[in-house]
Amino acid sequence: MEHNSSNFIKTIIKEDLESGKRDQVITRFPPEPNGYLHIGHAKSIVINFGLADEFNGKTNLRFDDTNPLKEDEEFVASIKEDVKWLGYEWENLRFASDYFEEMYDRAVQLIKKGKAYVDDLTGEQIREYRGTLTEPGKESPFRSRSVEENLDLFQRMRNGEFADGEKVLRAKIDMASPNINLRDPVLYRISHTTHHNTGDKWCIYPMYAFAHPLEDAIEGVTHSLCTTEFEDQRPLYNWVVEECEMEHQPQQIEFGRLNITNTVMSKRKLKQLVDEGFVDGWDDPRLPTISGLRRKGYTPSAIREFVKETGVSKSSGVVDEAMLEHFVREDLKLTSPRTMGILKPLKVVITNYPEGQVEWLDAEINPENPDMGTRKIPFSREIYVEQEDFMENPPKKYFRLFPGNEVRLKHAYFIKCEEVIKDEHGEVIELRCTYDPETKSGTGFTGRKVKGTIHWVEASHAVPAEFRLYEPLIKQEETDGNAEELDEADEKTFIDYVNKNSLEVLQGFIEPNMEDVQPYDKFQFFRHGYFNVDPKHSTEEKPVFNRIVSLKSSFKLPK
Ligand code: ATP
Ligand code: MG
């Protein structure tokens, strides 16, 4: 990690290396391929890869594909792409399913040790027997099956002799344990489902809680970093490693999840938004997915820097989305060309400018980074300005165009509004203005000052473009707390809070020097903010610009 700030995981790793408990650091990032990665995953990626990097260690990308019902190749491909795009290289690419055979053997080993048994209770009965936080559980009548019978039944489960749900394999630990996770957790279930990797080879699949520690141990993972919801599972994690007599013993360490305002994050909820058509796929720019942020115009470094700033701790807070936006602004400030674009065009005719004449003006590409040079922009008798930059009856302190008022056109001249043209409905459709040739930008004119500077695009050379402006998908101030925490028990679910106006599509114009923009090119449009060329909807004829973020924010980084 570039930030060499310390955190509790780093401290543990340092101690382990210094004491000789470990001679290297091996971590893993273990997504389940049941959805696209989101910025919460980015946190886990930065922590796992970042810590290993810092200690010259290694990180595996391992797909936790133990639930064939929900998993898919599309997700595997997108996850690989996203991890690479974020700037990380994995040591080994692994799948939990690579280890199904070994896991099966370990389960058999547990049965032989009298530490696992086949249970015929239904899922519902198992839940009933489990007890509660205050009451101990009840032992299953099948708990006392002999080793021979268990071995035989487990083999027959594998052979496909039973239907889904008919039997499970359970660990034999302690039905009275104060930790419910230790009350004979299920290790294997039957599911006659084709698996994306192993096809129809298996009809029994290991449960995550059994599979995960084995995967870590097999791969020699030293520090198995996960989020705090797994804290109560740590004793089970250790039980599996120990009872399966794994040679290597990984250590599970939990850190707090990342949540951000104005959205939901869990894959289940994101999937619902995608499947029910609230958004334009997993890469919709309104989603906190890595692919959505990429399409919106976020850069890998902005995401990494943001995640690092959120830190590593045991608690999971809700971080203001404005902080994420701060980092992309910082990243684009010096690198993205400035330009002018009109999002809601209003035509202006400059009546005293010679008909047919076009002059090419010089404009800096980025005043904060002069090395980027200058660009040429045409000026003539007809231009477009923003509808919002004209008011027929302005309030006080409105310094833009209104009848009789003079403004500066960025990079060009002062113009004065002389006449307002309306259509038959009374809508303003055109302004007639005059310009003052003495006021040309860059000539050092000091004769008089104007209070407003507006942007514009010359009409005959203007290139049509589409602009997409985004608002939060779920407005934080409208939900009662974080939308993430709403569940079925609440009066409204997060779906009820989806903002119907989260996307605004506008047809406008851009400067002619932008005719050949390519997907992912990023610009700062004067007064409008940073935009990214959308890779999905742009065409040869018409680029589509996603607004990444507006220019101003009251956000300040906490010191
Ligand atoms: P979700 O609840 O969004 O589906 P998950 O935890 O089920 O997330 P996995 O694919 O199992 O998703 O996660 C892979 C890794 O990413 C896990 O180690 C998990 O702890 C971590 N992770 C997931 N969400 C977050 C988050 N919001 N903040 C930090 N780490 C996260
Ligand atoms: Mg999960």
XYZ file of C-alpha atoms and ligand atoms in Angstrom:
591
model
C 0.000 0.000 0.000
C 1.275 3.451 -0.797
C -0.119 4.704 2.502
C 2.209 3.312 5.053
C -0.198 4.019 7.863
C -0.473 1.188 10.314
C -3.488 -0.888 11.173
C -4.211 -3.816 13.454
C -3.825 -6.448 10.722
C -0.462 -5.081 9.708
C 0.616 -5.224 13.339
C -0.355 -8.890 13.577
C 1.514 -9.712 10.368
C 4.647 -7.907 11.527
C 4.610 -9.763 14.832
C 4.090 -13.091 13.072
C 7.079 -12.475 10.826
C 9.282 -11.202 13.613
C 8.451 -14.038 15.999
C 8.999 -16.592 13.259
C 5.421 -17.863 13.495
C 5.286 -17.245 9.749
C 8.092 -16.984 7.242
C 5.973 -15.384 4.536
C 2.599 -13.770 3.925
C 0.009 -15.458 1.746
C -3.457 -13.952 1.444
C -6.361 -14.630 -0.848
C -9.311 -12.718 -2.226
C -12.214 -15.194 -2.181
C -15.289 -13.903 -4.029
C -18.295 -16.066 -4.641
C -19.035 -15.818 -8.401
C -22.689 -14.976 -7.819
C -22.597 -11.342 -8.899
C -20.307 -8.520 -9.946
C -17.773 -7.005 -7.589
C -18.662 -3.800 -5.772
C -16.638 -1.169 -4.010
C -16.891 -3.140 -0.756
C -15.013 -5.915 -2.514
C -12.490 -3.332 -3.650
C -11.763 -2.774 0.016
C -11.108 -6.457 0.543
C -8.950 -6.524 -2.619
C -6.871 -3.546 -1.563
C -6.377 -5.010 1.915
C -5.501 -8.528 0.762
C -3.289 -7.632 -2.185
C -1.923 -4.504 -0.549
C -0.784 -6.225 2.643
C 0.788 -9.123 0.781
C 2.619 -6.666 -1.494
C 3.909 -4.699 1.416
C 5.487 -7.800 2.961
C 6.657 -9.314 -0.341
C 3.983 -11.938 -0.064
C 1.504 -13.429 -2.486
C -2.229 -13.287 -3.048
C -4.415 -15.855 -4.725
C -7.652 -15.073 -6.479
C -9.929 -17.874 -5.408
C -13.504 -18.328 -6.442
C -15.647 -19.717 -3.682
C -17.864 -21.681 -5.985
C -19.582 -24.047 -3.595
C -23.154 -23.070 -4.456
C -23.819 -24.050 -8.105
C -27.376 -22.704 -8.030
C -26.257 -19.078 -7.972
C -22.921 -19.148 -9.707
C -22.081 -18.389 -13.274
C -19.179 -18.026 -15.729
C -20.239 -14.462 -16.535
C -19.482 -13.551 -12.937
C -16.133 -15.343 -12.967
C -15.056 -13.395 -16.067
C -16.209 -10.049 -14.731
C -14.483 -10.572 -11.378
C -11.157 -11.369 -13.050
C -11.474 -8.292 -15.229
C -12.284 -6.061 -12.269
C -9.407 -7.270 -10.087
C -6.959 -6.680 -12.968
C -8.451 -3.309 -13.748
C -7.991 -2.268 -10.130
C -4.316 -2.901 -10.717
C -3.652 -6.183 -8.957
C -2.026 -9.409 -10.109
C -2.829 -12.670 -8.424
C -0.258 -15.368 -7.806
C -2.604 -18.312 -8.484
C -6.100 -18.493 -9.856
C -8.029 -21.106 -7.922
C -11.539 -22.407 -7.501
C -12.973 -24.011 -4.382
C -14.211 -26.656 -6.797
C -10.571 -27.554 -7.568
C -10.549 -29.087 -4.112
C -13.865 -30.956 -4.053
C -12.143 -34.340 -4.079
C -9.861 -33.456 -1.192
C -12.752 -31.944 0.736
C -14.684 -35.132 0.305
C -11.726 -37.114 1.648
C -11.482 -34.796 4.639
C -15.164 -35.302 5.348
C -14.669 -39.052 5.243
C -11.772 -38.613 7.642
C -14.066 -36.723 10.034
C -16.655 -39.501 9.843
C -13.987 -42.067 10.643
C -12.958 -40.048 13.680
C -16.552 -39.962 14.856
C -16.630 -36.190 14.208
C -19.291 -36.135 11.509
C -22.572 -37.913 10.839
C -25.255 -38.197 8.209
C -28.524 -36.667 9.362
C -32.005 -37.325 7.967
C -33.694 -34.382 9.654
C -35.211 -31.873 7.257
C -33.791 -28.383 6.974
C -36.671 -27.096 9.020
C -36.177 -29.666 11.761
C -32.477 -28.880 11.896
C -33.372 -25.241 12.486
C -35.843 -26.189 15.223
C -33.357 -28.486 16.931
C -30.663 -25.842 16.836
C -32.034 -23.913 19.800
C -31.596 -20.191 20.315
C -29.107 -17.799 21.817
C -30.614 -18.474 25.244
C -31.613 -22.147 24.894
C -29.323 -25.031 24.053
C -30.032 -27.145 20.977
C -31.367 -30.696 20.884
C -29.442 -33.636 19.493
C -30.694 -35.250 16.323
C -31.888 -38.833 16.723
C -29.479 -39.722 13.885
C -26.469 -38.338 15.725
C -25.525 -41.721 17.139
C -25.253 -43.561 13.825
C -22.226 -45.836 13.638
C -19.142 -44.858 11.671
C -19.843 -47.677 9.194
C -23.390 -46.527 8.589
C -22.247 -42.918 8.154
C -19.522 -43.911 5.694
C -22.004 -45.941 3.707
C -24.650 -43.200 3.653
C -22.179 -40.468 2.769
C -20.854 -42.563 -0.115
C -24.429 -43.078 -1.289
C -25.125 -39.357 -1.000
C -22.208 -38.825 -3.373
C -23.483 -41.584 -5.667
C -26.715 -39.694 -6.158
C -28.990 -42.153 -4.367
C -30.876 -39.442 -2.484
C -32.904 -36.433 -3.446
C -32.019 -32.830 -2.608
C -32.593 -32.165 1.072
C -33.073 -35.809 1.990
C -29.834 -36.029 3.938
C -26.945 -33.835 5.037
C -23.562 -34.429 6.569
C -23.089 -32.620 9.866
C -20.150 -32.025 12.135
C -20.524 -33.616 15.555
C -19.437 -30.858 17.902
C -21.723 -29.644 20.668
C -25.474 -29.005 20.523
C -25.243 -27.040 23.773
C -22.440 -24.732 22.707
C -23.083 -21.063 23.482
C -21.842 -20.432 19.935
C -24.663 -21.557 17.662
C -22.190 -22.067 14.821
C -20.775 -25.016 16.769
C -24.129 -26.798 17.191
C -23.387 -29.513 14.685
C -23.169 -27.316 11.584
C -24.004 -28.813 8.204
C -20.868 -29.699 6.207
C -22.381 -31.141 3.023
C -25.738 -30.870 1.331
C -27.264 -32.650 -1.638
C -27.935 -30.562 -4.730
C -28.512 -32.172 -8.090
C -27.332 -29.116 -9.937
C -24.839 -28.712 -12.756
C -21.782 -26.819 -11.574
C -20.087 -24.218 -13.797
C -16.707 -25.932 -13.314
C -17.337 -29.551 -12.402
C -20.460 -30.102 -14.488
C -22.453 -33.082 -13.190
C -19.590 -34.795 -11.444
C -20.953 -33.907 -8.026
C -24.404 -33.884 -6.511
C -23.177 -33.091 -3.009
C -21.549 -29.764 -2.280
C -19.567 -28.613 0.759
C -20.917 -25.737 2.818
C -18.921 -22.521 2.852
C -18.026 -22.894 6.540
C -16.419 -26.271 5.872
C -14.904 -25.475 2.487
C -13.347 -22.109 3.250
C -10.906 -23.125 5.998
C -9.851 -26.157 3.966
C -9.181 -23.999 0.885
C -7.097 -21.609 2.963
C -5.154 -24.449 4.571
C -4.518 -26.222 1.255
C -3.207 -23.028 -0.316
C -0.980 -22.193 2.622
C -2.803 -18.956 3.323
C -1.230 -17.396 6.389
C -3.692 -14.597 7.099
C -7.263 -15.248 6.032
C -8.838 -11.806 6.036
C -12.595 -11.507 6.024
C -15.338 -9.224 7.265
C -16.648 -9.144 10.813
C -19.832 -11.098 10.144
C -17.556 -14.161 10.148
C -16.217 -13.493 13.621
C -18.604 -15.967 15.273
C -17.549 -18.568 12.744
C -13.896 -18.373 13.685
C -14.149 -21.203 16.265
C -15.694 -23.418 13.579
C -12.999 -22.354 11.109
C -10.354 -23.440 13.594
C -12.229 -26.640 14.435
C -12.274 -27.670 10.760
C -8.565 -26.981 10.279
C -7.701 -28.889 13.432
C -10.028 -31.859 13.137
C -9.188 -32.345 9.473
C -5.576 -32.396 10.627
C -4.488 -29.893 8.032
C -0.764 -29.487 7.939
C -0.914 -25.742 7.444
C -2.914 -23.600 9.874
C -4.184 -20.298 8.544
C -5.344 -17.553 10.883
C -8.687 -15.851 10.284
C -8.735 -12.123 11.010
C -11.849 -9.994 10.602
C -12.173 -6.351 9.578
C -15.162 -4.025 9.251
C -17.198 -3.893 6.041
C -17.292 -0.802 3.907
C -20.676 0.783 3.299
C -21.320 4.041 1.506
C -24.217 6.437 1.571
C -26.792 6.776 -1.213
C -26.761 3.152 -2.277
C -27.112 -0.465 -1.332
C -24.137 -2.731 -1.639
C -24.929 -6.377 -1.080
C -24.881 -8.474 -4.225
C -28.308 -9.850 -3.503
C -29.765 -6.347 -3.567
C -27.729 -5.254 -6.573
C -28.878 -8.363 -8.416
C -32.487 -7.509 -7.651
C -31.998 -4.010 -9.101
C -30.472 -5.533 -12.242
C -32.971 -8.373 -12.643
C -36.003 -6.154 -12.070
C -34.800 -3.596 -14.601
C -34.245 -0.646 -12.291
C -30.844 -0.189 -13.904
C -29.083 -0.854 -17.190
C -27.147 -3.994 -16.159
C -24.514 -4.654 -13.502
C -22.338 -1.935 -15.028
C -24.956 0.783 -14.733
C -23.108 3.941 -13.674
C -25.497 4.385 -10.748
C -24.413 1.139 -9.101
C -21.480 0.895 -6.683
C -20.139 -2.032 -8.704
C -16.569 -1.808 -9.962
C -17.862 -2.106 -13.524
C -20.479 0.577 -12.869
C -17.913 2.953 -11.438
C -15.598 2.224 -14.369
C -18.376 3.000 -16.827
C -19.259 6.122 -14.961
C -15.645 7.205 -15.372
C -13.907 6.323 -12.133
C -10.221 5.494 -12.337
C -8.590 2.559 -10.541
C -6.359 4.893 -8.573
C -9.289 7.000 -7.361
C -10.945 3.849 -6.029
C -7.744 2.564 -4.433
C -6.977 5.879 -2.769
C -10.530 6.160 -1.488
C -10.448 2.678 -0.025
C -7.115 3.328 1.667
C -8.472 6.500 3.189
C -11.355 4.547 4.742
C -8.762 2.585 6.709
C -8.783 -0.863 8.241
C -10.574 -1.390 11.520
C -12.930 -3.739 13.299
C -15.923 -1.478 12.932
C -17.912 -1.027 9.755
C -19.113 2.491 9.258
C -21.069 4.156 6.507
C -18.765 6.373 4.490
C -20.075 9.488 2.750
C -20.254 9.020 -1.013
C -18.813 12.537 -1.250
C -15.488 11.125 -0.117
C -15.397 8.746 -3.069
C -16.214 11.656 -5.371
C -13.449 13.714 -3.812
C -10.856 11.153 -4.885
C -11.963 10.997 -8.499
C -11.972 14.793 -8.742
C -8.457 14.875 -7.349
C -7.350 12.234 -9.813
C -8.839 13.903 -12.890
C -8.020 17.498 -12.065
C -4.622 17.566 -13.709
C -5.094 14.913 -16.359
C -8.425 15.579 -18.025
C -8.743 18.138 -20.825
C -11.089 21.084 -20.246
C -13.769 21.661 -22.821
C -17.153 23.289 -23.307
C -20.387 21.433 -23.852
C -23.956 22.618 -24.014
C -26.384 20.280 -22.276
C -29.622 22.206 -22.909
C -29.047 24.356 -25.995
C -30.429 27.818 -26.627
C -29.448 29.473 -29.901
C -27.836 32.898 -29.897
C -27.439 35.004 -33.055
C -24.786 37.709 -32.824
C -26.319 40.264 -35.137
C -23.267 42.504 -35.624
C -20.884 39.624 -36.376
C -20.198 39.286 -40.132
C -22.250 36.601 -41.829
C -20.222 33.630 -43.126
C -17.149 34.505 -41.063
C -15.549 31.929 -38.730
C -12.571 32.677 -36.530
C -10.577 30.083 -34.636
C -9.794 30.994 -31.058
C -7.079 29.566 -28.813
C -8.061 28.002 -25.539
C -5.879 26.271 -22.967
C -6.531 22.566 -22.539
C -5.943 22.610 -18.805
C -4.974 25.823 -17.017
C -3.783 23.786 -14.028
C -1.486 21.780 -16.290
C -0.137 24.108 -19.018
C 1.925 21.294 -20.538
C -1.289 19.981 -22.052
C -1.167 22.860 -24.562
C -4.014 24.605 -26.325
C -6.927 23.764 -28.572
C -8.703 25.667 -31.346
C -12.366 26.518 -31.054
C -14.454 28.164 -33.758
C -16.515 31.307 -33.212
C -19.101 32.777 -35.548
C -22.416 34.581 -35.786
C -24.426 31.667 -34.361
C -23.655 29.883 -31.142
C -25.407 27.788 -28.505
C -25.527 28.676 -24.845
C -27.260 26.912 -21.942
C -30.957 27.587 -21.510
C -30.158 28.073 -17.841
C -27.841 30.945 -18.655
C -30.735 33.144 -19.754
C -33.624 34.529 -17.708
C -36.136 36.971 -19.000
C -36.985 38.267 -15.542
C -33.931 37.540 -13.427
C -33.800 37.776 -9.668
C -31.192 40.032 -8.058
C -27.624 38.759 -8.312
C -28.278 36.912 -11.558
C -25.286 37.877 -13.671
C -25.855 35.825 -16.768
C -27.902 36.722 -19.848
C -31.065 38.806 -19.555
C -32.395 41.588 -21.735
C -29.910 44.442 -21.753
C -27.170 42.564 -19.844
C -23.624 41.879 -20.989
C -21.667 38.695 -20.203
C -18.315 37.244 -21.130
C -18.213 34.210 -23.398
C -15.424 32.004 -22.106
C -12.364 32.257 -24.422
C -14.205 34.743 -26.721
C -15.988 38.115 -26.501
C -18.458 40.049 -24.397
C -21.983 39.763 -25.772
C -25.044 41.779 -24.842
C -28.592 40.485 -24.964
C -30.650 42.753 -27.219
C -33.751 40.789 -28.155
C -35.657 37.656 -27.132
C -37.387 35.500 -29.768
C -40.260 33.253 -28.702
C -42.332 30.593 -30.416
C -46.136 30.603 -30.556
C -46.299 29.052 -27.051
C -44.235 31.827 -25.587
C -41.133 29.633 -25.183
C -37.826 31.399 -25.657
C -36.206 29.821 -28.714
C -33.487 32.284 -29.629
C -31.604 35.302 -28.372
C -30.318 38.160 -30.498
C -27.141 39.642 -29.118
C -24.396 42.022 -30.169
C -20.712 41.518 -29.454
C -17.935 44.001 -28.809
C -14.846 43.197 -30.955
C -12.639 45.107 -28.460
C -13.292 42.550 -25.718
C -11.671 39.533 -27.294
C -10.250 37.155 -24.687
C -6.482 37.180 -24.369
C -6.045 40.710 -25.737
C -5.796 42.249 -22.270
C -8.972 44.320 -22.664
C -9.618 46.294 -19.484
C -12.184 48.832 -20.640
C -14.980 47.502 -18.441
C -15.869 44.431 -16.474
C -18.791 42.020 -16.552
C -19.874 39.832 -13.668
C -20.841 36.689 -15.537
C -18.814 34.289 -17.687
C -20.736 31.624 -19.544
C -19.761 28.790 -21.875
C -20.945 28.257 -25.437
C -20.420 26.166 -28.555
C -20.321 27.537 -32.097
C -23.413 26.301 -33.960
C -22.249 25.367 -37.466
C -19.333 23.223 -36.208
C -21.016 21.855 -33.090
C -21.018 18.067 -32.709
C -24.217 16.538 -31.294
C -23.693 14.653 -28.076
C -25.753 12.991 -25.389
C -25.209 13.762 -21.744
C -26.275 11.527 -18.883
C -26.546 13.073 -15.465
C -26.916 10.886 -12.416
C -28.443 11.307 -9.025
C -28.134 8.798 -6.194
C -30.059 5.607 -6.810
C -31.207 5.715 -3.216
C -31.138 9.066 -1.491
C -29.669 8.735 1.946
C -31.749 11.544 3.394
C -34.963 9.776 2.364
C -34.205 6.438 3.961
C -34.460 5.808 7.648
C -30.763 5.130 8.227
C -28.726 3.226 5.665
C -30.782 1.546 2.968
C -28.534 -1.473 3.329
C -30.011 -2.267 6.696
C -33.642 -2.245 5.609
C -35.013 -5.734 5.345
C -38.249 -7.607 4.792
C -39.359 -6.861 8.336
C -39.410 -3.117 7.657
C -42.452 -1.368 6.311
C -40.567 -0.400 3.171
C -37.705 -2.238 1.529
C -34.853 -0.550 -0.300
C -36.787 -1.007 -3.537
C -39.396 1.460 -2.279
C -36.691 4.090 -1.999
C -35.275 3.755 -5.505
C -34.995 7.261 -6.944
C -37.087 7.463 -10.129
C -35.124 10.519 -11.262
C -31.682 9.038 -10.869
C -30.922 9.353 -14.590
C -31.413 12.439 -16.740
C -30.612 12.156 -20.450
C -29.931 15.374 -22.379
C -29.206 16.064 -26.056
C -26.674 18.824 -26.571
C -23.496 19.851 -28.351
C -19.723 19.652 -27.912
C -16.722 21.378 -29.492
C -15.694 20.105 -32.946
C -12.211 19.108 -31.744
C -13.951 16.316 -29.804
C -15.373 14.611 -32.845
C -13.212 11.504 -32.414
C -13.523 10.824 -28.714
C -13.133 7.216 -27.649
C -14.868 5.218 -24.905
C -13.455 6.054 -21.462
C -11.970 9.382 -22.597
C -12.509 11.808 -19.739
C -13.082 15.564 -19.864
C -13.841 18.414 -17.586
C -16.740 20.315 -19.130
C -16.550 23.940 -18.071
C -18.983 24.525 -15.189
C -20.594 21.066 -15.529
C -18.028 18.724 -14.063
C -16.110 15.637 -15.124
C -17.515 13.338 -17.784
C -16.582 9.960 -19.253
C -17.354 8.692 -22.763
C -19.800 5.834 -22.216
C -18.532 2.559 -23.724
C -21.970 1.031 -24.138
C -24.161 3.687 -25.712
C -21.754 5.902 -27.676
C -21.881 5.622 -31.473
C -19.679 6.934 -34.281
C -22.193 9.721 -34.865
C -22.940 10.603 -31.319
C -20.815 10.166 -28.227
C -22.579 9.699 -24.908
C -21.042 11.357 -21.860
C -21.637 10.108 -18.344
C -21.196 12.703 -15.676
C -18.716 11.277 -13.200
C -19.008 14.071 -10.707
C -19.825 17.760 -10.636
C -17.112 20.320 -9.944
C -17.934 21.568 -6.519
C -18.418 19.929 -3.221
C -18.461 20.993 0.368
C -16.690 17.761 1.235
C -13.442 18.035 3.202
C -11.193 15.105 3.975
C -11.202 14.396 7.710
C -7.841 15.360 9.188
P -22.256 -9.431 -0.473
O -22.892 -9.505 0.879
O -22.199 -8.072 -1.035
O -22.781 -10.437 -1.426
P -20.200 -11.200 0.175
O -19.423 -11.024 1.425
O -21.214 -12.256 0.143
O -20.754 -9.787 -0.223
P -18.145 -12.488 -1.299
O -18.089 -12.738 -2.748
O -18.359 -13.651 -0.409
O -19.276 -11.416 -1.060
O -16.921 -11.609 -0.793
C -15.577 -11.769 -1.135
C -14.774 -11.060 -0.096
O -15.072 -9.663 -0.098
C -15.077 -11.573 1.293
O -13.865 -11.770 1.991
C -15.890 -10.473 1.908
O -15.706 -10.433 3.286
C -15.362 -9.227 1.203
N -16.385 -8.174 1.185
C -17.627 -8.252 0.684
N -18.315 -7.115 0.890
C -17.470 -6.270 1.534
C -17.577 -4.932 2.043
N -18.712 -4.237 1.902
N -16.504 -4.380 2.640
C -15.369 -5.080 2.771
N -15.197 -6.339 2.325
C -16.224 -6.940 1.720
Mg -21.659 -14.096 -0.002
